[in-house]
Structure formats: structure tokens, C-alpha cells
Short mmCIF file of C-alpha atoms and ligand atoms in Angstrom, two decimals:
data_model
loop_
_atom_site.label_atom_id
_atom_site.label_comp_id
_atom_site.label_asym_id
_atom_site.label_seq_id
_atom_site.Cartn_x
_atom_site.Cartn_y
_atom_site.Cartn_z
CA UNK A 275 0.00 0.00 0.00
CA UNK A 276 1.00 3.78 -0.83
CA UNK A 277 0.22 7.12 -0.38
CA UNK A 278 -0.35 7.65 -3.69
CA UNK A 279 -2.49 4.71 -4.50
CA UNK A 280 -4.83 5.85 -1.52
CA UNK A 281 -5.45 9.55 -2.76
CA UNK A 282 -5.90 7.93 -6.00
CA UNK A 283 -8.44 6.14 -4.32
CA UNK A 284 -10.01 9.16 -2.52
CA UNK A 285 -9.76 11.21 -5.62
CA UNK A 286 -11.67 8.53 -7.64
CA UNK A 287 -14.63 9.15 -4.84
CA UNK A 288 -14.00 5.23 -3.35
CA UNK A 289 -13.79 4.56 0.27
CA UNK A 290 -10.97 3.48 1.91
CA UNK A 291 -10.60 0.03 3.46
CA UNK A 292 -9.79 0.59 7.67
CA UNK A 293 -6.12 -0.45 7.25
CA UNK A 294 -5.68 2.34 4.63
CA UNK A 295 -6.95 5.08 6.72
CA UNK A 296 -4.32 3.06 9.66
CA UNK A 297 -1.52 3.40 7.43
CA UNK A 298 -2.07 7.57 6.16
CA UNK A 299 -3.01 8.04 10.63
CA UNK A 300 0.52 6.06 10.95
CA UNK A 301 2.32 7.90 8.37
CA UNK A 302 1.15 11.24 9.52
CA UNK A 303 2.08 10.54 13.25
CA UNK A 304 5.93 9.11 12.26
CA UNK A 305 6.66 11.69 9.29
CA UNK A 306 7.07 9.14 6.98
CA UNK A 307 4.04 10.48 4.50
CA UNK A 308 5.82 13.75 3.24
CA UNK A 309 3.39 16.58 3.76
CA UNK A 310 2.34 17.51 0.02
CA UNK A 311 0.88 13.91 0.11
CA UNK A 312 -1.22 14.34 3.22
CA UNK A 313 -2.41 17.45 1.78
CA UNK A 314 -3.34 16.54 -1.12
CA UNK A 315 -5.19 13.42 0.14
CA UNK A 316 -6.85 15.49 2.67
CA UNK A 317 -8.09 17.69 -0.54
CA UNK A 318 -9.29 14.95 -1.44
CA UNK A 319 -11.86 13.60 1.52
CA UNK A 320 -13.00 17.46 1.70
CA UNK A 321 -14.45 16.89 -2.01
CA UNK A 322 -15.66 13.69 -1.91
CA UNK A 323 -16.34 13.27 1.73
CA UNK A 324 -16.21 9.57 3.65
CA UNK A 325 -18.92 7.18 4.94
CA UNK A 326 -19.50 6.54 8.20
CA UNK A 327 -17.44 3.78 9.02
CA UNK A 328 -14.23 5.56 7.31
CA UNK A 329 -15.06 8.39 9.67
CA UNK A 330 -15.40 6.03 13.12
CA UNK A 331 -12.05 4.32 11.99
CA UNK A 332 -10.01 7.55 11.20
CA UNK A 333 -11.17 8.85 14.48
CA UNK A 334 -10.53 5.96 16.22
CA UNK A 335 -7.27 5.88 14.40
CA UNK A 336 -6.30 9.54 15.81
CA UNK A 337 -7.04 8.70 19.33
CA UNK A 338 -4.85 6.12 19.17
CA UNK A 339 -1.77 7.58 17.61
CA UNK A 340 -0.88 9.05 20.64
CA UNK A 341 -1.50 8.98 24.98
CA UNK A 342 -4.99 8.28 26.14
CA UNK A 343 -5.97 10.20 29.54
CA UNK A 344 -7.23 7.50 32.16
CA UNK A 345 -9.20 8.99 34.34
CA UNK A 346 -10.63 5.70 36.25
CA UNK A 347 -9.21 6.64 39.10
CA UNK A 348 -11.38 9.78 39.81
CA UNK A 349 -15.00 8.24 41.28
CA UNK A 350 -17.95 9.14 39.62
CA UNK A 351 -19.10 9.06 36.18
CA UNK A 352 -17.04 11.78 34.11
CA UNK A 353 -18.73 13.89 31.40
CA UNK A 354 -16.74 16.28 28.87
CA UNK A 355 -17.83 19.10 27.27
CA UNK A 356 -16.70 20.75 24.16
CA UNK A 357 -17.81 23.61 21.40
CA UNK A 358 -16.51 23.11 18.00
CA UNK A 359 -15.58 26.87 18.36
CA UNK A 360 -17.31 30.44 17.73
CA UNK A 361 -16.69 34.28 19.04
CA UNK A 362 -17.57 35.18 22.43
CA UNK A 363 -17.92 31.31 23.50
CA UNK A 364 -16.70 31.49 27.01
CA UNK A 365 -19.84 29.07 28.22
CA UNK A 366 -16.55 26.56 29.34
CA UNK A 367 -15.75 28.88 32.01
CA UNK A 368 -19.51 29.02 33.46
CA UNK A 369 -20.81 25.55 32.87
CA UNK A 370 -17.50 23.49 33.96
CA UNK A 371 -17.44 25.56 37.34
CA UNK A 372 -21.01 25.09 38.00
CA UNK A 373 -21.20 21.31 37.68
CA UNK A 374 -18.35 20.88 39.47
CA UNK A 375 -20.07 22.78 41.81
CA UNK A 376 -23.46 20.03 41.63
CA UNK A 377 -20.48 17.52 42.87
CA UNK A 378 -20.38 16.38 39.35
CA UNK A 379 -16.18 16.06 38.42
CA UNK A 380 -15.32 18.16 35.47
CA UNK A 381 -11.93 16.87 34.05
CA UNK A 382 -11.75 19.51 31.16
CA UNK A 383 -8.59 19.78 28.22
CA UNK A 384 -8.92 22.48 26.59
CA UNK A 385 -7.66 24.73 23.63
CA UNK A 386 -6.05 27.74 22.15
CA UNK A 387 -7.66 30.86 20.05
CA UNK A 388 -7.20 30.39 16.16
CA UNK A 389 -8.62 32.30 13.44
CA UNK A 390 -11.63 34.42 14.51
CA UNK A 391 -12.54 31.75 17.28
CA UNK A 392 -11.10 32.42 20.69
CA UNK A 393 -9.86 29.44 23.36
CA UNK A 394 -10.54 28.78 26.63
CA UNK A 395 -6.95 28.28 27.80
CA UNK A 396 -6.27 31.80 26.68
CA UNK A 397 -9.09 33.71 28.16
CA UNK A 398 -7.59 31.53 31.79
CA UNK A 399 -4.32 33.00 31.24
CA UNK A 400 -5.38 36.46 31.41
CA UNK A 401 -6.34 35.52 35.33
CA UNK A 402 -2.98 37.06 36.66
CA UNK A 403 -0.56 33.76 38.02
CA UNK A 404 -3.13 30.69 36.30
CA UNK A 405 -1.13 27.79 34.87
CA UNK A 406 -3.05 25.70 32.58
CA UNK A 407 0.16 23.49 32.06
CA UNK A 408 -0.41 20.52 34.09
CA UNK A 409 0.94 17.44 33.99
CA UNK A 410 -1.49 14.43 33.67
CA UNK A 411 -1.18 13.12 37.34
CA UNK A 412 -1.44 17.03 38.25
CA UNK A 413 -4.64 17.33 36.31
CA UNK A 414 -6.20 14.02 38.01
CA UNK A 415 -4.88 14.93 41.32
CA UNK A 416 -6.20 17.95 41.27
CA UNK A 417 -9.96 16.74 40.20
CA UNK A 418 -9.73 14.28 42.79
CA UNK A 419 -9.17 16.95 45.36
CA UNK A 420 -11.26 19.68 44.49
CA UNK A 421 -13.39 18.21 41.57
CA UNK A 422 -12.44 20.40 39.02
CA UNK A 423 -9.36 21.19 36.45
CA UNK A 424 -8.92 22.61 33.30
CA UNK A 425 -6.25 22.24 31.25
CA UNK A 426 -4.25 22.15 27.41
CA UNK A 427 -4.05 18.50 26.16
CA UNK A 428 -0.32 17.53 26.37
CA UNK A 429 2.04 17.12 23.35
CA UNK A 430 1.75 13.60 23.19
CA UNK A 431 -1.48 13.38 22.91
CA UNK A 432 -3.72 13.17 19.35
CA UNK A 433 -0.29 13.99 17.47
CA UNK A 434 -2.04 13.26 14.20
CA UNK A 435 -4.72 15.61 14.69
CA UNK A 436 -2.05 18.11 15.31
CA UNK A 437 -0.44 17.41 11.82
CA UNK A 438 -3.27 17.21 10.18
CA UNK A 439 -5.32 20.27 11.65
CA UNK A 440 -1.91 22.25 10.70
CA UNK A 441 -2.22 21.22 7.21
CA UNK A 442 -6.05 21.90 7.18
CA UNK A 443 -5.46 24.96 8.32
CA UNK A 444 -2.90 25.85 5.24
CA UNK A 445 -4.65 23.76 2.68
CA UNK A 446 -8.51 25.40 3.11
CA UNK A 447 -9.70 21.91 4.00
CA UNK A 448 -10.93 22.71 7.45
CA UNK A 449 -14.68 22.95 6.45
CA UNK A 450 -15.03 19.31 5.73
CA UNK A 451 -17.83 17.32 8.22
CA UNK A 452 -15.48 13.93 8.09
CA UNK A 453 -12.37 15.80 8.83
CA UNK A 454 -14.06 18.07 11.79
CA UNK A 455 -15.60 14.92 13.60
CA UNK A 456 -12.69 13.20 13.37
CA UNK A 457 -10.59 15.94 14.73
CA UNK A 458 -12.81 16.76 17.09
CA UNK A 459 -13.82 13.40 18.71
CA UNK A 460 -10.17 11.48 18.49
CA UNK A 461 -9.55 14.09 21.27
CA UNK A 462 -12.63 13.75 23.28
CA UNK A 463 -12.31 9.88 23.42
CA UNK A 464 -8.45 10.68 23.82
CA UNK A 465 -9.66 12.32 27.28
CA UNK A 466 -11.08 9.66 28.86
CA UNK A 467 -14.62 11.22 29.92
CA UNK A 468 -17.49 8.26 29.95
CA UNK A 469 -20.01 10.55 28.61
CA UNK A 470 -19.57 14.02 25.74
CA UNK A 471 -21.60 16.96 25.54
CA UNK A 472 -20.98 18.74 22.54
CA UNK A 473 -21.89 22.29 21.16
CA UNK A 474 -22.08 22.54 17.61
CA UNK A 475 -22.04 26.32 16.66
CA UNK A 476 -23.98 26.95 13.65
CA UNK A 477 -23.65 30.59 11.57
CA UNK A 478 -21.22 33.14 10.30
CA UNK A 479 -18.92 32.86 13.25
CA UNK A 480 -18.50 28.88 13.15
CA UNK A 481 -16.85 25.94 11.23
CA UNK A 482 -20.41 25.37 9.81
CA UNK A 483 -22.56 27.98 8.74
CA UNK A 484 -26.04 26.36 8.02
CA UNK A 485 -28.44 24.08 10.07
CA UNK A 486 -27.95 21.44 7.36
CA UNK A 487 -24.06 20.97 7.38
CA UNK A 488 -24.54 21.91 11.57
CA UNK A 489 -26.86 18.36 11.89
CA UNK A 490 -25.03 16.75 9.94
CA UNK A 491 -21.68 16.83 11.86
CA UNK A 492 -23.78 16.84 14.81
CA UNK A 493 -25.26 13.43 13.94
CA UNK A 494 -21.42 12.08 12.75
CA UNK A 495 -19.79 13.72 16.38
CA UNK A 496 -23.03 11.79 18.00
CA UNK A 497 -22.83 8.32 15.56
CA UNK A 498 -18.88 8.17 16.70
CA UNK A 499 -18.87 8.75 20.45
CA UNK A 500 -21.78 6.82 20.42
CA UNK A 501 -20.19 3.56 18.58
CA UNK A 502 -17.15 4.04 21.03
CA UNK A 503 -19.13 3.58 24.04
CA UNK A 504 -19.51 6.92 25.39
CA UNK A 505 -23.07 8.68 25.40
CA UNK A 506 -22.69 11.42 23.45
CA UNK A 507 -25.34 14.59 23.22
CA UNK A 508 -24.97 17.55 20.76
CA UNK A 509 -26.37 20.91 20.81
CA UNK A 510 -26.40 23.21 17.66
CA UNK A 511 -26.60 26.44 19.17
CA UNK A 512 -26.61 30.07 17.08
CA UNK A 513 -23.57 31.42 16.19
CA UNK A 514 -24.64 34.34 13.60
CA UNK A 515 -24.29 36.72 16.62
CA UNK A 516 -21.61 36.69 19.20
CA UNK A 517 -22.54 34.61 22.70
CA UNK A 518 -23.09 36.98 25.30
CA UNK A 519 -21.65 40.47 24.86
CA UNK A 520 -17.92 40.40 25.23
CA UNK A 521 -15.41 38.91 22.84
CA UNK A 522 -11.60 39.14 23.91
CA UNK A 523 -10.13 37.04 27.03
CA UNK A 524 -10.11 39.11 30.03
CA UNK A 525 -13.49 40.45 29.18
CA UNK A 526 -14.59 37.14 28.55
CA UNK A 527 -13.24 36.19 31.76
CA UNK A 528 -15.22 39.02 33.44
CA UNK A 529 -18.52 38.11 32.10
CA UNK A 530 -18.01 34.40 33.04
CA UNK A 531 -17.79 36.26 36.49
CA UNK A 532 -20.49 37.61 36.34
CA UNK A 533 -23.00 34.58 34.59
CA UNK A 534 -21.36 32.84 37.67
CA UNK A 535 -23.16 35.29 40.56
CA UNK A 536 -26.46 34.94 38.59
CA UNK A 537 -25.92 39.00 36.45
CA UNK A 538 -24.32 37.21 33.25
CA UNK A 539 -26.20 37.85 29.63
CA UNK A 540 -29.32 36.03 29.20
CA UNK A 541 -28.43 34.06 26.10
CA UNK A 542 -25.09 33.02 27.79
CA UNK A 543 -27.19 31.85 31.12
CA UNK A 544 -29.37 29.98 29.74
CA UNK A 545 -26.91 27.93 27.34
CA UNK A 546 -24.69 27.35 30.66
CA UNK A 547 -27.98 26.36 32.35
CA UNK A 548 -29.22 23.77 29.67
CA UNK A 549 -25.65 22.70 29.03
CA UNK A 550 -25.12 21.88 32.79
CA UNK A 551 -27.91 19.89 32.60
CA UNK A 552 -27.54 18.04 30.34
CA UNK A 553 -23.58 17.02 31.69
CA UNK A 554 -25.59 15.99 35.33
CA UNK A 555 -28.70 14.09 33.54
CA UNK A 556 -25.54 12.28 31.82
CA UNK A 557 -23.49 12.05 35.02
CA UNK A 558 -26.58 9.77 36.29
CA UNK A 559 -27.43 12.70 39.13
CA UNK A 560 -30.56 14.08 40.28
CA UNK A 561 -32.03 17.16 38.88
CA UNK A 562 -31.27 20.02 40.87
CA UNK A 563 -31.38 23.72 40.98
CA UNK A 564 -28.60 25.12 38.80
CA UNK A 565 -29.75 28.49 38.62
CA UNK A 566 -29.64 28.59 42.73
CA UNK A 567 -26.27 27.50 42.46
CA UNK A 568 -25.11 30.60 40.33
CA UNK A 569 -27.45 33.10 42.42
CA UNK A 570 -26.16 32.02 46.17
CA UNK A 571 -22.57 32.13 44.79
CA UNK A 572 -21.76 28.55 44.86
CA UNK A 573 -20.30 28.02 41.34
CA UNK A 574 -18.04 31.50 41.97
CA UNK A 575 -17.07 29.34 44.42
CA UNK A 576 -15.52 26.53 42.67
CA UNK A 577 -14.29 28.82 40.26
CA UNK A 578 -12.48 30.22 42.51
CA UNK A 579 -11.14 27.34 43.96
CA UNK A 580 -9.79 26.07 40.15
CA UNK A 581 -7.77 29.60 40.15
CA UNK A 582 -6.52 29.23 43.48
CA UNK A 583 -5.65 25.59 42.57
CA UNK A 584 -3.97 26.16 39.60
CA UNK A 585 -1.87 29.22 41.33
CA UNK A 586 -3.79 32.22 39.98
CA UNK A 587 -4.84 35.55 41.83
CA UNK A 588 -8.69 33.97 43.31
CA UNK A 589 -9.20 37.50 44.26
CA UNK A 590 -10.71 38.40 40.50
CA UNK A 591 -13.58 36.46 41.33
CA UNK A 592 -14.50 39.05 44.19
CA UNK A 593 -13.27 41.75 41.92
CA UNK A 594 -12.96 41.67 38.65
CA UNK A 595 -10.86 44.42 38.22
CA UNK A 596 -7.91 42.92 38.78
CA UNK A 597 -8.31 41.47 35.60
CA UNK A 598 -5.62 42.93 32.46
CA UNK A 599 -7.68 46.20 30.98
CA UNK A 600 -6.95 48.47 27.88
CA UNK A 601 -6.18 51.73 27.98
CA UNK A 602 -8.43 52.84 25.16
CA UNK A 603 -12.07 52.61 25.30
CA UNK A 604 -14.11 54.10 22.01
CA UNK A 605 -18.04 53.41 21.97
CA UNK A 606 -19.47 52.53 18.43
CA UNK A 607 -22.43 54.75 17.72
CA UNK A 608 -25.37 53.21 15.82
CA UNK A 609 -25.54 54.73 12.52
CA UNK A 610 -29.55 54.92 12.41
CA UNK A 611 -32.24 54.07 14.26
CA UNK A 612 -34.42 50.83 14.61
CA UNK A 613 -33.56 47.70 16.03
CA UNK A 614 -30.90 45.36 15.79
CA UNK A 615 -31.15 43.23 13.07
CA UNK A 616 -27.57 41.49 12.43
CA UNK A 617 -24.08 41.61 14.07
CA UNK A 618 -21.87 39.78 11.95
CA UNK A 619 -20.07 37.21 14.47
CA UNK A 620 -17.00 36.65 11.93
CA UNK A 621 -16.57 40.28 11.86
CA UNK A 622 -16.87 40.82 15.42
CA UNK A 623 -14.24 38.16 16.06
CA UNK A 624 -11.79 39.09 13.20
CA UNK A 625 -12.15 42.55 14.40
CA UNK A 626 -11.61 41.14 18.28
CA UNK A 627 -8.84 39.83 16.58
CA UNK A 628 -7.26 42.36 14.95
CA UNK A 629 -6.74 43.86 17.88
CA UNK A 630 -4.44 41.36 19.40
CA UNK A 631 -6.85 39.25 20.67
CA UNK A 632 -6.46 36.07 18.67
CA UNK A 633 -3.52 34.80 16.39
CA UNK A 634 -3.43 32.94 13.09
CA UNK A 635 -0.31 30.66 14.05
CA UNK A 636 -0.62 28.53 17.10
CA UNK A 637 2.80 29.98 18.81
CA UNK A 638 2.14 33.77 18.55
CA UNK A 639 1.05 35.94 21.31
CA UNK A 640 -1.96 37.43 21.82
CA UNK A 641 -3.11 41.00 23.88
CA UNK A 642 -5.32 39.41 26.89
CA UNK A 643 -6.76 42.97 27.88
CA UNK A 644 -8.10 43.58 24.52
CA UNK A 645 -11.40 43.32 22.86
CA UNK A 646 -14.95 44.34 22.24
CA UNK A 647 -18.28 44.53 24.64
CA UNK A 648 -21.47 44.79 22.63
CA UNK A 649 -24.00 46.56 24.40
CA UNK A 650 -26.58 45.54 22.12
CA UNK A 651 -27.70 42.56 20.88
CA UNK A 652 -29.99 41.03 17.92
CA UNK A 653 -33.43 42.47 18.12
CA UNK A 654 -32.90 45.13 20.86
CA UNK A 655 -34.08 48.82 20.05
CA UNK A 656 -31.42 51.86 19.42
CA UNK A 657 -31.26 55.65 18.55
CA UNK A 658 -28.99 56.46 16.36
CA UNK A 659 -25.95 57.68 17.92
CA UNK A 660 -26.30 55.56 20.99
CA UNK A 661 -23.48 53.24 21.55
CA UNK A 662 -23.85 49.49 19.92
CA UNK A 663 -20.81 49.00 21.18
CA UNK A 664 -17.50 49.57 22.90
CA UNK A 665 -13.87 48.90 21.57
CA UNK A 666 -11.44 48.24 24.27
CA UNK A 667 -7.82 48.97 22.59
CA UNK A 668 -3.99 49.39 23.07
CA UNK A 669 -3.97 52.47 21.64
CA UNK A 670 -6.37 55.11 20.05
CA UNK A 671 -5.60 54.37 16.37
CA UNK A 672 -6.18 50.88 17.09
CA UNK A 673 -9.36 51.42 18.28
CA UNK A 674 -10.46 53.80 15.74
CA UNK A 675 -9.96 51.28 13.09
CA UNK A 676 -11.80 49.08 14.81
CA UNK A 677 -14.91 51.32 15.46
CA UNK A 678 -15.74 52.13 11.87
CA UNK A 679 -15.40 47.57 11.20
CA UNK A 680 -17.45 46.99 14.25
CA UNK A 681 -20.08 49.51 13.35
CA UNK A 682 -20.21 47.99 9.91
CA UNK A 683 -21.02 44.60 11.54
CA UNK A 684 -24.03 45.69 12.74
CA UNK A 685 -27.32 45.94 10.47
CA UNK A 686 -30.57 48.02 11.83
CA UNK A 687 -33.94 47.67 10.58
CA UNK A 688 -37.33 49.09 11.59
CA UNK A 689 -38.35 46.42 13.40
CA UNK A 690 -36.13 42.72 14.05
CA UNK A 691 -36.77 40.27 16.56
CA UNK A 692 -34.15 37.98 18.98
CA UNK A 693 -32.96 35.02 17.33
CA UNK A 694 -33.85 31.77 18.83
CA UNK A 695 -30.53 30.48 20.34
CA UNK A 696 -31.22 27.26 21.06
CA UNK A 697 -32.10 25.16 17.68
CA UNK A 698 -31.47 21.25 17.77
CA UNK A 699 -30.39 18.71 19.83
CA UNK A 700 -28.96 15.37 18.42
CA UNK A 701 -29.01 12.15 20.17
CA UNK A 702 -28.71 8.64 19.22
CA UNK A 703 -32.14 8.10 19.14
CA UNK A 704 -32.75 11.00 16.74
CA UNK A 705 -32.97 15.07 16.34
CA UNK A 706 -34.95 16.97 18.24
CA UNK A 707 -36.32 21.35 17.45
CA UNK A 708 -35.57 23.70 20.30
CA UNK A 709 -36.33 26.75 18.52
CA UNK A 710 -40.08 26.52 17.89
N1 URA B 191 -12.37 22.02 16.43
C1 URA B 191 -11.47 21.02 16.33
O1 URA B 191 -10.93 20.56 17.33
N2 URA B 191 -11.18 20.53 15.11
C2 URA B 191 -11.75 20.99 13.98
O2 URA B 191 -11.46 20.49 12.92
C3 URA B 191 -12.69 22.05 14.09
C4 URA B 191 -13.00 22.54 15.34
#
């Protein structure tokens, strides 16, 4: 078997018997396919796609080519949670506090901000002191102890998805529903949890930007966690606007801060809320009252206990103003008046972005202070001149930019309504409509 005889085979639309897809996960773990051939075989499943089964054993494949987390020795039944990625999504940060919180443990790896989508280990970091470099028996320890950790996966684990995504990323072959589940599950089952819930973001500022290609890798994320043994629950949730109001990592951090003592964003709430949920009704435990939890100030709690854990400052979660903050802040006056019909999330995040807040190449650093609070949201009235939102900047040209890309972003009508944020949720036994 070759290289070249399996793109051959991929370019001619056939499917791949299991040991092929073995031998390309093998080759691109060990170097010995040469990059141009990976690439252009991964061209190749983004046109012609891969059945089921191809996908289950190329994710299966993935998991394997590298360390698997064990977590058996933490009690309870474990439950991950993961969103395939959008602007403003800091629901990690609420939802993984607050379960831990229910007594649930929440053994959480994590990522970095790429592209217009930001990462949860970043917005962490901006919490002065917090290491999110743990060693595996530091990451178990520490949910044995206090329940909760969250962490970046270490090098040695899912090395192929690491080659590949790097190669997706250059070749314009991440928007491919085989090549996203794979990716995306090989490091869930990679982490050990017993049971996934997953939130598939679905508009401009996500991997997928319709409710057709969203179910679809919903249903493939659910068909493979399922087939491995793990229950496995996805949520397409709306992504055409950004979650909550702030998109950059300290004021990300803040609002988690704040969704935490019960004053967060509705639309964020009630995501953590049904999210939460769902992780306990998969965890086997009782209902109980999540929303009390964030309102007495039991989740701040834990949250506050992961920073102290993991030495950061705990005192940001009494006062979030210890948190990094920008010199510059410029409001961006609405242009007319009406209501809010459309804020572009790509935009918002490559604007976000172009202020330091996100990188394009996984090693460069990023400006945690930085970033921009909408202070209104889809279907909410405005004057013109009243502030949509604010830019929070290094410097005042930076921010200026900014203004006139952010303003552009938004679209005001005479009259607009909410959008439904909530929309499907995929199981094994079929899909079910949220948003009617
Ligand atoms: N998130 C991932 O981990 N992989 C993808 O391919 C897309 C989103």
C-alpha cells in the first residue's frame, strides 16, 4: 500500500478500506508520509467526503496515535464538554465551574484561540498567576481533590490531529464534516470522559454555517462517540451573533464572572444552564437547581477554587478588576435608528482579533486585555448615535480602526426580533427542534 495509490483512491470518490486510513493516521504521526501527500489526500476527503465507518475508523485511528488520559481513578461518572468553536464562546468557564459545583467532576482539556474563534486556555491566562500546564497526574490529582481542572491537552497526545489540523489549516480543507468529527472526537475519546456533551455552533462565526451541514456533523460527532461507548449529546446552538456580549479574554473572563453570581447575559445563562444539565442528567445525578447554584454564589465558588488551585490571583472572582484592561475605550455609535437586526459574528471576532486578541499561528502571542463589549444585541431597540458597542484597545488608532469595522457589523432595521438560540439537539435516538 502507498500514499499515492490511496489519494488515488479518494480522488476517484472510493472509500478506503480501515487499514488504509491506519496506514495515512501512521504515516502522519511518524513523518514518513511527506506533507504535500497528506495534503493533497486530505483535498481529497474534503471533495468527496467519507462514509460513516471511514469516519469512526479515522477517528478511532487519531485517538490512538498518541496517549490516552485515564481517568478511572477519579470516582464518579465523568462527562466532557466541548464547542466546535465560535466568538464570544466562554460558556466553558460558566458551565465546567457550575457542575463541578453540583459535585459532578469536570476533568476539562482544553484549547487555544485560532482564526476568529477564541480558546478557553487563553481567556484563563489572562487571570494574573493561572497555569493551565499541568501534567497528567497534576490534572487528576487535582480533580480528585477539588473536583475540578482545566487544562491544554499535552504534546503527546492526538499527534495526528495536530499534523493534520496544521495542514487543514494551510490547505482550506478545514470545512469538511469527516475531517471536523474526526478531529474533534479522536480528542474527546483521547480524554477519557465516559459521557460528551458537545456544542455545535452553527452561523457566520462557526466551522459550519447552516443548520444542514450543523446536523449533519452533529449526527457524525453523535454516531462516533456513540459507537465508542460513550453517550454522546450535541447541541447546535446560534452562532450568527456573538454569545453573550464580550469577545476578547479578560473580558470574557469578566462576564463568566459575572454569569457565575447569577448577572451574566441572558443568552449566555441559559446555554450554561441547559448545558449543565444536560452534563448531570448524563453524570446519572438528580435534577437540581442550577440556577440557585449561580445566584447564592456557589459556582463562583468553585471557580475560585480552580484559580486558586492552579496558582492564579482567586481575588478576580471578588473583583474583577484585577483582571488585564486596555487603555483605550471608544463606543461605536449606531448609525440609524431601529432595532438590531444582524451583528456579523466573523466580523466581530476578526475585528476582536485584529486587535491582538487572537492569532493565526498557534505559537504567537496574543493582547489578553483587549477586545470588544457589545451593548446591544440582535433584536434590541437603538437611537442612532447611541453606543452598539464599545472597543477596548492598546492604543487610540487601534481602536479607531476598529470602530468604523465593528459599526459595519451591525445591520438596523425598523423592526427585528431575537434570534432563537437554542435550535437542535442530536441524540442517538434522533434530532430533536428547540427553537419553535
Ligand atoms: N475544532 C477542532 O478541534 N477541530 C476541527 O477540525 C474544528 C474545530
Amino acid at each position: 500500500m502507498t500514499a499515492l495509490e490511496l489519494i488515488r483512491e479518494k480522488r476517484d470518490g472510493q472509500a478506503h478500506a480501515d487499514e488504509a486510513i491506519r496506514f495515512l493516521v501512521r504515516g502522519a504521526t511518524d513523518g514518513s508520509i511527506p506533507d504535500y501527500q497528506l495534503a493533497a489526500w486530505l483535498m481529497a476527503v474534503r471533495l468527496n467526503g467519507m462514509t460513516d465507518q471511514e469516519t469512526k475508523t479515522l477517528t478511532l485511528a487519531m485517538a490512538d496515535s498518541g496517549r490516552r488520559l485515564d481517568l478511572s481513578s477519579i470516582p464518579g461518572r465523568k462527562v466532557d464538554k466541548h464547542s466546535t468553536g465560535g466568538v464570544g464562546d466562554k460558556a466553558t468557564l460558566v458551565v465546567a465551574p457550575l457542575v463541578a459545583s453540583a459535585g459532578i467532576p469536570v476533568a476539562k482539556l482544553s484549547g487555544r484561540a485560532l482564526g476568529h474563534s477564541g480558546g478557553t486556555l487563553d481567556k484563563l491566562e489572562s487571570i494574573p498567576g493561572l497555569n493551565v500546564s499541568l501534567s497528567i497526574e497534576q490534572f487528576i490529582d487535582q480533580v480528585r481533590r477539588i473536583g475540578i481542572a482545566i487544562a491544554g491537552q499535552t504534546s503527546d497526545m492526538v499527534p495526528a490531529d495536530k499534523v493534520f489540523y496544521a495542514l487543514r489549516d494551510a490547505t482550506a480543507t478545514v470545512d469538511s464534516v469527516p475531517l471536523i468529527a474526526s478531529s474533534v472526537m479522536s480528542k474527546k475519546l483521547a480524554a477519557g470522559a465516559d459521557a460528551i456533551v458537545l456544542d455545535v455552533k452553527c452561523g457566520r462565526g462557526a466551522f459550519v454555517a447552516t443548520l444542514d451541514e450543523a446536523e449533519a456533523l452533529a449526527r457524525a460527532l453523535v454516531a462516533i462517540g456513540t459507537n465508542a461507548g460513550r453517550e454522546t449529546v450535541a447541541y447546535i446552538t446560534d452562532m450568527e451573533q456573538p454569545l453573550g456580549r464580550a469577545v476578547g479574554n479578560a473580558l470574557e473572563v469578566r462576564e463568566a464572572i459575572e454569569t457565575l453570581s447569577g448577572h451574566g447575559p441572558s443568552d449566555l445563562e441559559a446555554l450554561s444552564l441547559r448545558l449543565a444539565d444536560e452534563m448531570l442528567r448524563l453524570a446519572g445525578a438528580p435534577p437540581i437547581d442550577l440556577r440557585r447554584l449561580l445566584s447564592d454564589g456557589t459556582a463562583l465558588r468553585k471557580f475560585a477554587q480552580l484559580i486558586d488551585a492552579q496558582s492564579g490571583d482567586s481575588s478576580v472572582a471578588r473583583e474583577p478588576d484585577r483582571l488585564p484592561a486596555a487603555p483605550v475605550r471608544r463606543p461605536v455609535p449606531a448609525g440609524e435608528s431601529g432595532q438590531v437586526a444582524a451583528i456579523d459574528a466573523l466580523e466581530i471576532g476578526l475585528a476582536a482579533k485584529s486587535l491582538g486578541a487572537g492569532r493565526d499561528r498557534k505559537d504567537a502571542a496574543i493582547d489578553l486585555a483587549v477586545g470588544i463589549v457589545l451593548q446591544k444585541k440582535v433584536g434590541d431597540a437603538v437611537q442612532r448615535g447611541e453606543p452598539v458597542a464599545t472597543v477596548h484597545a492598546r492604543t487610540d488608532q487601534a481602536a479607531q480602526e476598529v470602530a468604523s469595522r465593528v459599526a459595519a457589523a451591525f445591520r438596523v432595521m425598523a423592526s427585528a426580533r431575537p434570534r432563537p438560540l437554542l435550535l437542535r439537539r442530536v441524540t442517538a435516538s434522533g434530532t430533536e427542534r428547540l427553537d419553535t
